[in-house]
Short mmCIF file of C-alpha atoms in Angstrom, two decimals:
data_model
loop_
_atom_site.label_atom_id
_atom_site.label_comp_id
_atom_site.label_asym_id
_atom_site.label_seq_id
_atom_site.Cartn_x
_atom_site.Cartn_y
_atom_site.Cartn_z
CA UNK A 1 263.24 8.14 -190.97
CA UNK A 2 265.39 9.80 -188.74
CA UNK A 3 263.94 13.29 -186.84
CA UNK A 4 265.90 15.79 -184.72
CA UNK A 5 262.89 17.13 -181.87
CA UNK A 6 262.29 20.25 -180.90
CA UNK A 7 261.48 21.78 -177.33
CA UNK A 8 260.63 25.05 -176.11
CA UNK A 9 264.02 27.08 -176.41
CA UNK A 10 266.04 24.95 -179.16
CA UNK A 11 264.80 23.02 -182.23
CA UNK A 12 266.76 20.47 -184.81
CA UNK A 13 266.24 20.36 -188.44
CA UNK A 14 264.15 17.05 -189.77
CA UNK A 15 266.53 14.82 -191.44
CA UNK A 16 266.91 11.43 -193.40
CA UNK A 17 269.80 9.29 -192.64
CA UNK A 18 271.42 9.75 -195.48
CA UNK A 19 271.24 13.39 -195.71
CA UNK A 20 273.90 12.88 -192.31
CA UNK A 21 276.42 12.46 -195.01
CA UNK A 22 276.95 15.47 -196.05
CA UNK A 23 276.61 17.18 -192.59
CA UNK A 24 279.72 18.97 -190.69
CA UNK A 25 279.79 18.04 -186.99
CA UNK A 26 276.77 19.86 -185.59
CA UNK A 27 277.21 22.58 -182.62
CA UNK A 28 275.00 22.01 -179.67
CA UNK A 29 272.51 24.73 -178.01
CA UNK A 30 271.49 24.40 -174.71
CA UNK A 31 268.27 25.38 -172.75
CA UNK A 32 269.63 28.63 -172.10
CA UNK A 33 268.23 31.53 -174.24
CA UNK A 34 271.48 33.42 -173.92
CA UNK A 35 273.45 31.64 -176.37
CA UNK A 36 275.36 28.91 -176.82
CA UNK A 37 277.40 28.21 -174.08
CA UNK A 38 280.09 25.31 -173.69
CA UNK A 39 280.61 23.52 -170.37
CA UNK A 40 283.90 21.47 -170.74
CA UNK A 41 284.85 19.14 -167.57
CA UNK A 42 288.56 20.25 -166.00
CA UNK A 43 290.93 17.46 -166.58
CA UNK A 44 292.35 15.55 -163.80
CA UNK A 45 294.33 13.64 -165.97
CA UNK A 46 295.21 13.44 -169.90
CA UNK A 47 293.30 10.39 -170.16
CA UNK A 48 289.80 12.29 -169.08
CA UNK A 49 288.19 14.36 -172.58
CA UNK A 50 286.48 17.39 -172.44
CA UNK A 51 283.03 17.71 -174.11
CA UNK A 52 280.42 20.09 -174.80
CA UNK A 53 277.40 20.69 -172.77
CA UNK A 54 273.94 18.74 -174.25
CA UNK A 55 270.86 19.95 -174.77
CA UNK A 56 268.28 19.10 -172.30
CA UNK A 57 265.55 16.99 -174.21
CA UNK A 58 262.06 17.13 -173.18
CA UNK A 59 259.36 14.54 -173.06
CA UNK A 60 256.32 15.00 -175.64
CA UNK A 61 252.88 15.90 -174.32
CA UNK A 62 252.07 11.98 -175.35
CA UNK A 63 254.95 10.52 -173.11
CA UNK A 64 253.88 8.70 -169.52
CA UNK A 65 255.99 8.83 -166.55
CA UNK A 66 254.86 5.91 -164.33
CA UNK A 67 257.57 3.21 -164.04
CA UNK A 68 256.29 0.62 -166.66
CA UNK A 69 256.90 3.33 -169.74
CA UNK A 70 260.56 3.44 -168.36
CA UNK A 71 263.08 2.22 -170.72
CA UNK A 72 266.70 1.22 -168.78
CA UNK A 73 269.80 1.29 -170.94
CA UNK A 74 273.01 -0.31 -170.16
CA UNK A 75 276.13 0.76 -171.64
CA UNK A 76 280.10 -0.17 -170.79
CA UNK A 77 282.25 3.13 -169.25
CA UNK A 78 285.25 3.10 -170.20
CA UNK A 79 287.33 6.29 -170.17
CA UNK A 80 289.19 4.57 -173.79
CA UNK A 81 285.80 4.70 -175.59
CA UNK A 82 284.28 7.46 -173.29
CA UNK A 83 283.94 9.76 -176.77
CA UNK A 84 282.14 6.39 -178.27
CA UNK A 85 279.47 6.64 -175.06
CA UNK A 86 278.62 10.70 -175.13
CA UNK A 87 277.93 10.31 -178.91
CA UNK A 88 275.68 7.10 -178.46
CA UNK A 89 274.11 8.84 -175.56
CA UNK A 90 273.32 11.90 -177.39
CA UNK A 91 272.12 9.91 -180.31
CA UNK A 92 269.17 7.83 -178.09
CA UNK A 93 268.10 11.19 -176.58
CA UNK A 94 268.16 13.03 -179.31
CA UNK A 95 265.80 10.75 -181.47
CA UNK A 96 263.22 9.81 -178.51
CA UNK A 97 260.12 10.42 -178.40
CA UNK A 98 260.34 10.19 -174.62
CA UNK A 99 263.53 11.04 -173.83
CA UNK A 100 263.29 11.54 -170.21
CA UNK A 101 262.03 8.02 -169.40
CA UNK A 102 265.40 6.46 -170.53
CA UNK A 103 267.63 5.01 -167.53
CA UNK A 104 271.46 4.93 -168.52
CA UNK A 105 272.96 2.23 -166.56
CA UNK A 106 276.80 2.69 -166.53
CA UNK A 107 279.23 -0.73 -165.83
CA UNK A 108 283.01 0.51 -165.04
CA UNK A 109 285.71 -1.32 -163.15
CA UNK A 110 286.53 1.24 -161.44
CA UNK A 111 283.91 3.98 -159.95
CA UNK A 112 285.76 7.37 -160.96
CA UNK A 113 284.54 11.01 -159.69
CA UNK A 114 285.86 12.24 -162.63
CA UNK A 115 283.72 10.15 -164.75
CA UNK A 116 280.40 10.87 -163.09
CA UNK A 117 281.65 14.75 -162.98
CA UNK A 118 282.10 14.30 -167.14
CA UNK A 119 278.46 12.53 -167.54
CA UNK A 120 276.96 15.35 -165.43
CA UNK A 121 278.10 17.91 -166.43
CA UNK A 122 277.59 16.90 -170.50
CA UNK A 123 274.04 15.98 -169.75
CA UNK A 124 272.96 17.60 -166.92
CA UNK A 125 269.27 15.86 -167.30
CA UNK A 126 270.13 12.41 -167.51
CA UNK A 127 268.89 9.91 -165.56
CA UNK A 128 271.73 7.64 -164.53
CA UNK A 129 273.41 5.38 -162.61
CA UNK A 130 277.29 3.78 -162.61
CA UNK A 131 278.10 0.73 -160.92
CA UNK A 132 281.19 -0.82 -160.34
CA UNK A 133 281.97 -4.31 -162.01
CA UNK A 134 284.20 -6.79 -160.46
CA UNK A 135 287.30 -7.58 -162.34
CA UNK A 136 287.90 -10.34 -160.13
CA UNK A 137 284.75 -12.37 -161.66
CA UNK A 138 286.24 -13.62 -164.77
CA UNK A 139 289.80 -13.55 -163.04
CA UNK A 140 291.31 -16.69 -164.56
CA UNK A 141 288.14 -17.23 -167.07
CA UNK A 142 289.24 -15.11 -170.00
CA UNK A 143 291.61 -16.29 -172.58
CA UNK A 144 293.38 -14.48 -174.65
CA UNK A 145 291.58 -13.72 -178.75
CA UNK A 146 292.49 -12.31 -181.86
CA UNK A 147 292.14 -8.93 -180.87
CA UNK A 148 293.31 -7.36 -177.13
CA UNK A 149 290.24 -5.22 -176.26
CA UNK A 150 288.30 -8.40 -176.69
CA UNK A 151 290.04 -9.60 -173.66
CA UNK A 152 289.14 -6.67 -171.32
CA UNK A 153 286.99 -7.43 -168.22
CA UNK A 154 284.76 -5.57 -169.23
CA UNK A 155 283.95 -6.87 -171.95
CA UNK A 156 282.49 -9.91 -169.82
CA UNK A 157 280.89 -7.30 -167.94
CA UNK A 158 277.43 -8.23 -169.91
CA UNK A 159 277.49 -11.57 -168.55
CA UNK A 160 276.97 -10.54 -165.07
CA UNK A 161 274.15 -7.90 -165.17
CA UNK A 162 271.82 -9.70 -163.12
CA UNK A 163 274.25 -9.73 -160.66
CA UNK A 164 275.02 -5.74 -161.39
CA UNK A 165 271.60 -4.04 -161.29
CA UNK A 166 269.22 -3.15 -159.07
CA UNK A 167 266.53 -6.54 -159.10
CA UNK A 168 263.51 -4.19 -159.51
CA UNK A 169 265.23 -3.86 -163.23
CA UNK A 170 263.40 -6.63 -164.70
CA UNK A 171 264.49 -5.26 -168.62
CA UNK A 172 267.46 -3.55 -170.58
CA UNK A 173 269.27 -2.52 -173.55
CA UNK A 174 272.61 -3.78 -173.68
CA UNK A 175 274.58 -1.28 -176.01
CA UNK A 176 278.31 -0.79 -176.72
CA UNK A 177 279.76 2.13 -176.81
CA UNK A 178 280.54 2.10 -180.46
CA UNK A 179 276.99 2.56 -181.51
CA UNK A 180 274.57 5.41 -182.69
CA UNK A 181 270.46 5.32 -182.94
CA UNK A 182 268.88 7.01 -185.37
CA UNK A 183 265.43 5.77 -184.12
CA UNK A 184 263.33 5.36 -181.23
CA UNK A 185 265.14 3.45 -178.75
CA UNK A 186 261.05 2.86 -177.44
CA UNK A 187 260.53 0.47 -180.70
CA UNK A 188 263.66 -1.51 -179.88
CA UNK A 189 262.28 -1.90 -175.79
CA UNK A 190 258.66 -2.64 -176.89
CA UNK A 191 259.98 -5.77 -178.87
CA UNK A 192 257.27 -9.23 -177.82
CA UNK A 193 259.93 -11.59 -176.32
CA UNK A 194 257.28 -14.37 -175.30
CA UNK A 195 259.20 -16.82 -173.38
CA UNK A 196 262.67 -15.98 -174.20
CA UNK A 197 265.46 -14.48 -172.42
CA UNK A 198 267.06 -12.34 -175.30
CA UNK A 199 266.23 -10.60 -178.13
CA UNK A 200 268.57 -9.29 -180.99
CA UNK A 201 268.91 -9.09 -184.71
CA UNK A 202 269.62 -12.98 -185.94
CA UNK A 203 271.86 -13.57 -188.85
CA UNK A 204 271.54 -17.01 -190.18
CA UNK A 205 273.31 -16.36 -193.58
CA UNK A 206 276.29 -15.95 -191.43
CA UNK A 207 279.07 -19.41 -191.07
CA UNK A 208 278.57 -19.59 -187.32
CA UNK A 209 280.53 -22.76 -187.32
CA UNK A 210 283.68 -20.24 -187.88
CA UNK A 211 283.49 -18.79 -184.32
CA UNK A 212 284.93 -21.76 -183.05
CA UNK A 213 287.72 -24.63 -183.02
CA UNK A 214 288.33 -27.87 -184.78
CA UNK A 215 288.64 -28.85 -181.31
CA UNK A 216 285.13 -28.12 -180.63
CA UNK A 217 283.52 -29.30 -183.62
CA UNK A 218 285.28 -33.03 -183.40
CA UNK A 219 284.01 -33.31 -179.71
CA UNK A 220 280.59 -35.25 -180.21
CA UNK A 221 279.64 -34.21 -176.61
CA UNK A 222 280.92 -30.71 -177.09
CA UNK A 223 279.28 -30.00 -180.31
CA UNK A 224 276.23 -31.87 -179.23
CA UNK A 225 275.47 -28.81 -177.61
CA UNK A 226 273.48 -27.46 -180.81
CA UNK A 227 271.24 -30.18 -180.99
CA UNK A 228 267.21 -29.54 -181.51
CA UNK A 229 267.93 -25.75 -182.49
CA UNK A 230 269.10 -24.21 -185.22
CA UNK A 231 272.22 -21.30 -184.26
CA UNK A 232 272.37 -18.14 -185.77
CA UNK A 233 274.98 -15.80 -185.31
CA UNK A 234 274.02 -12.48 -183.33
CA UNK A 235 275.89 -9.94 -181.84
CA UNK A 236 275.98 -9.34 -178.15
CA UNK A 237 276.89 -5.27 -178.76
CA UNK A 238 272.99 -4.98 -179.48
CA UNK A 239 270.74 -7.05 -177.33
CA UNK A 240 267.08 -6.41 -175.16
CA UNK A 241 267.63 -8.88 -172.07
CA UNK A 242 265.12 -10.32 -169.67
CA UNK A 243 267.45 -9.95 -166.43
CA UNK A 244 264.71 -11.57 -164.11
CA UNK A 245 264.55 -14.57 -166.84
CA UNK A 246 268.48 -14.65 -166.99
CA UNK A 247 268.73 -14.64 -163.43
CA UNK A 248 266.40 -17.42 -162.47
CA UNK A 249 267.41 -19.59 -165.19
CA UNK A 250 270.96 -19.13 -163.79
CA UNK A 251 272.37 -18.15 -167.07
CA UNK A 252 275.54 -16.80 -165.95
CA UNK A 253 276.98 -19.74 -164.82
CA UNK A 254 275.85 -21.67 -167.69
CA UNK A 255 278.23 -18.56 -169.57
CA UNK A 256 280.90 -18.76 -167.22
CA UNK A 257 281.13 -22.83 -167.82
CA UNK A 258 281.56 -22.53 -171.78
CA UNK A 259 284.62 -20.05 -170.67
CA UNK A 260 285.72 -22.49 -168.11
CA UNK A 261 286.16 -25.20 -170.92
CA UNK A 262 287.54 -22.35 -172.83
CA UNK A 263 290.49 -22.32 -170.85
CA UNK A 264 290.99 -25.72 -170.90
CA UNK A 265 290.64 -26.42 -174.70
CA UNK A 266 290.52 -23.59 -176.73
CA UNK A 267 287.14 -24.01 -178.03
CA UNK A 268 285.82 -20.92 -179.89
CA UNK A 269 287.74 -17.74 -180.63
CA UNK A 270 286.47 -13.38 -180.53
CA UNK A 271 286.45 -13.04 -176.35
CA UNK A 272 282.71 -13.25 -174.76
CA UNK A 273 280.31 -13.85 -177.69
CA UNK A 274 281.48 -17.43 -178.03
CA UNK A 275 280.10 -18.72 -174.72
CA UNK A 276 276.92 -16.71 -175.35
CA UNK A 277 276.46 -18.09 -178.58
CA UNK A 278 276.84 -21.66 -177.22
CA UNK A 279 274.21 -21.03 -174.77
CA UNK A 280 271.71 -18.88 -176.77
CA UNK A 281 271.75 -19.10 -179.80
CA UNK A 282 269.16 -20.84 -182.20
CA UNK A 283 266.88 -19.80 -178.87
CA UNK A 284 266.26 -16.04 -179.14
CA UNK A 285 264.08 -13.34 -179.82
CA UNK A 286 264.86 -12.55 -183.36
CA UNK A 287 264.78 -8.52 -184.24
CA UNK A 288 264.77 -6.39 -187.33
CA UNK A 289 267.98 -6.14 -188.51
CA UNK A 290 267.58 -2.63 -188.91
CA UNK A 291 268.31 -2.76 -185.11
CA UNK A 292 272.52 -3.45 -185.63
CA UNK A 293 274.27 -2.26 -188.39
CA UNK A 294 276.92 -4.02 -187.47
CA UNK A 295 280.53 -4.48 -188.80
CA UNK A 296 281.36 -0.56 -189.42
CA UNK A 297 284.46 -0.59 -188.02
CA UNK A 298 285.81 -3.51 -190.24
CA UNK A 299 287.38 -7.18 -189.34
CA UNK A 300 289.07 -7.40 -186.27
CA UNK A 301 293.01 -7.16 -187.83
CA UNK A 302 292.54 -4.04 -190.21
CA UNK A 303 289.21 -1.97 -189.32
CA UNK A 304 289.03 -1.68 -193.04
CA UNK A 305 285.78 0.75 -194.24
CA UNK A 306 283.39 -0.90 -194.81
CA UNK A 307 280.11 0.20 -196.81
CA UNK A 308 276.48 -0.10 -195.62
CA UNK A 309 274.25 -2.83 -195.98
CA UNK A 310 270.81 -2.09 -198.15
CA UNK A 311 267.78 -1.53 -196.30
CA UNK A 312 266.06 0.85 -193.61
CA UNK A 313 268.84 1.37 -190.16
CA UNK A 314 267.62 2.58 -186.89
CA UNK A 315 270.95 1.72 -185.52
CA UNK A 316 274.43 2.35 -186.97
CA UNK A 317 277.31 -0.53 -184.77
CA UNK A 318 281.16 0.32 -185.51
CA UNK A 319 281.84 -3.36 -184.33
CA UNK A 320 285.41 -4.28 -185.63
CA UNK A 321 288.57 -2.38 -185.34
CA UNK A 322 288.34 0.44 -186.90
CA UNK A 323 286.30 3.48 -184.17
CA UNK A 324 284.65 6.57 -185.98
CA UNK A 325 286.39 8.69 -183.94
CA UNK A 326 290.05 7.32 -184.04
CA UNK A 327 289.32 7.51 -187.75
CA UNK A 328 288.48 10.75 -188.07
CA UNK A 329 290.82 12.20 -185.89
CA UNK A 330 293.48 10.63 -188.26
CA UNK A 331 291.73 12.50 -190.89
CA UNK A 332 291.53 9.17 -192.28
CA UNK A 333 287.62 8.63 -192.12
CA UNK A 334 285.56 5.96 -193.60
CA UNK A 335 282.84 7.47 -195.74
CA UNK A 336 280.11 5.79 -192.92
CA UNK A 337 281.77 7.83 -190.54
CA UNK A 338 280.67 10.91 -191.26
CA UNK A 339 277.66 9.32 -189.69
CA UNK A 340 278.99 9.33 -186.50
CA UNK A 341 280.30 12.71 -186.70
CA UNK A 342 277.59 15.17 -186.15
CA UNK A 343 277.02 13.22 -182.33
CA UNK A 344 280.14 14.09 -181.21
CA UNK A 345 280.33 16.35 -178.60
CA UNK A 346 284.27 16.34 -177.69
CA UNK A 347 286.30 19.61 -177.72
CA UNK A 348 290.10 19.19 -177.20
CA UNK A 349 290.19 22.74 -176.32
CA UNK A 350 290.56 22.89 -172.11
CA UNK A 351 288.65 26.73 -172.42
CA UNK A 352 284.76 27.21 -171.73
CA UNK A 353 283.77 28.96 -174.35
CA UNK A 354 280.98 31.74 -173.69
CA UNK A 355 279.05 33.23 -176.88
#
């Protein structure tokens, strides 16, 4: 069950996932026992949103602050799915327990004052940190999929995180931007990975054999590659890494030579989850699948609606085309994103509104 918290000066209704249905877009209050007041960031450029100020979340009286109860989130920043980001943000926060011992860990390719002006000044609480990604790292390693923001460098960016982050990080959250939690993010970080380097929701119903080539499959040393496991498909938008494992296991290169081959042969198809697949799976931590509702923004040619799968959801993924927001602001919304809609802090208007 989903729960809005309370704290001192502001307080959110209890609610059931499905009761966000039939919600309107929700106004946010901050600390401030004046009233509501609206901090939008100036715009350097038309590509930089304006959004409204957060409220400040507060840790329970049963939260710890000593490093080992810290949870470290990593998200893409991109300034095309920036909208995507404040809402998932706000989402994690907003149903933590302990919301001040989550670490947002920002990848961008480029590092933008702007940016880190916009994520202050929306939550002015967070803990944070953006880091810079290297385009040049998969220069000449990605090859072109069935859909163009597959191809982005960013997208890759995942691969590299041991690489990225500080190397007293030892854990994350990798997250898209295109995601909202309706549960404590704390569950999803206190998952028992034994001896393995990655942890996500497995999906064995699914035809993995689809995700890549003829070529691939009538290679006997190629396909060979699956032997003594059994693959499942999971998706890389939702996954709890060990970055100390990845790194001493050297698991980046072992990525970067599936996307090597790649180039070479056309092997699999769908940007960087191929060469992760090929390398992980059938040898992961496998998590409740209430952990990645996946597939809400349809296949990757349409983004036709799609519905919701039956059974409990701590975390709603529009993976596919089709982006809440995009949808909505076509006034063309799926019914599941209405979902989305009450974490969305952007205002179009330029003017700080006082009340």
């Amino acid at each position: 069950m989903a729960y809005w918290r309370c704290n001192n000066s502001s307080c959110f209704p209890l609610l059931g996932l499905l009761s966000l249905l039939f919600l309107q877009p929700f106004t946010t209050t901050t600390t401030f026992t004046n009233g509501i007041r609206v901090n939008l960031v100036p715009k350097p450029s038309s590509n930089i949103l304006s959004f409204r100020e957060a409220p400040a979340f507060r840790n329970g009286n049963e939260c710890n602050s000593s490093k080992k109860d810290h949870i470290h989130v990593v998200m893409p920043l991109d300034v095309n799915y920036i909208r995507g980001t404040v809402a998932a943000i706000l989402s994690i926060l907003q149903h933590s327990t302990c919301p001040e011992n989550v670490s947002f860990h920002f990848l961008s390719l480029r590092l933008e004052p702007e940016i880190n002006s916009l994520i202050k000044s929306t939550f002015p609480y967070l803990t944070f940190q953006i880091y810079r990604f290297d385009s040049n790292r998969v220069r000449g390693k990605i090859s072109k999929s069935i859909r163009q923001a597959l191809d982005q460098p960013l997208n890759y960016a995942r691969i590299y995180l041991c690489d990225i982050l500080p190397v007293d990080v030892e854990r994350v959250i990798y997250l898209d931007s295109d995601i909202i939690v309706v549960d404590d993010i704390a569950k999803l970080w206190g998952v028992e990975m034994g001896d393995k380097v990655l942890a996500a929701p497995e999906y064995c119903h699914a035809n993995i054999t689809t995700y890549f080539t003829d070529t691939f499959w009538s290679d006997v040393n190629l396909s060979r590659t699956f032997e003594g496991r059994r693959p499942c498909y999971f998706n890389t938008g939702v996954m709890v890494l060990d970055v100390d494992k990845w790194r001493k296991g050297g698991y980046t290169q072992k990525v970067e030579e599936w996307m090597v081959i790649q180039k070479q042969r056309k092997i699999y198809h769908l940007g960087s989850l191929p060469p992760i697949l090929l390398v992980f799976a059938g040898n992961i931590k496998a998590v409740d699948h209430r952990w990645n509702q996946h597939g809400l923004g349809g296949d990757n040619f349409e983004g036709k609606c799609r519905s919701l799968h039956p059974g409990p959801i701590s975390l709603l993924h529009w993976s596919g085309k089709g982006k809440p927001w995009l949808r909505l602001d076509s006034r063309k919304p799926c019914t599941v994103d209405y979902l989305w809609a009450p974490y969305d802090l952007y205002r179009s208007s330029r003017v700080a509104l006082e009340e």
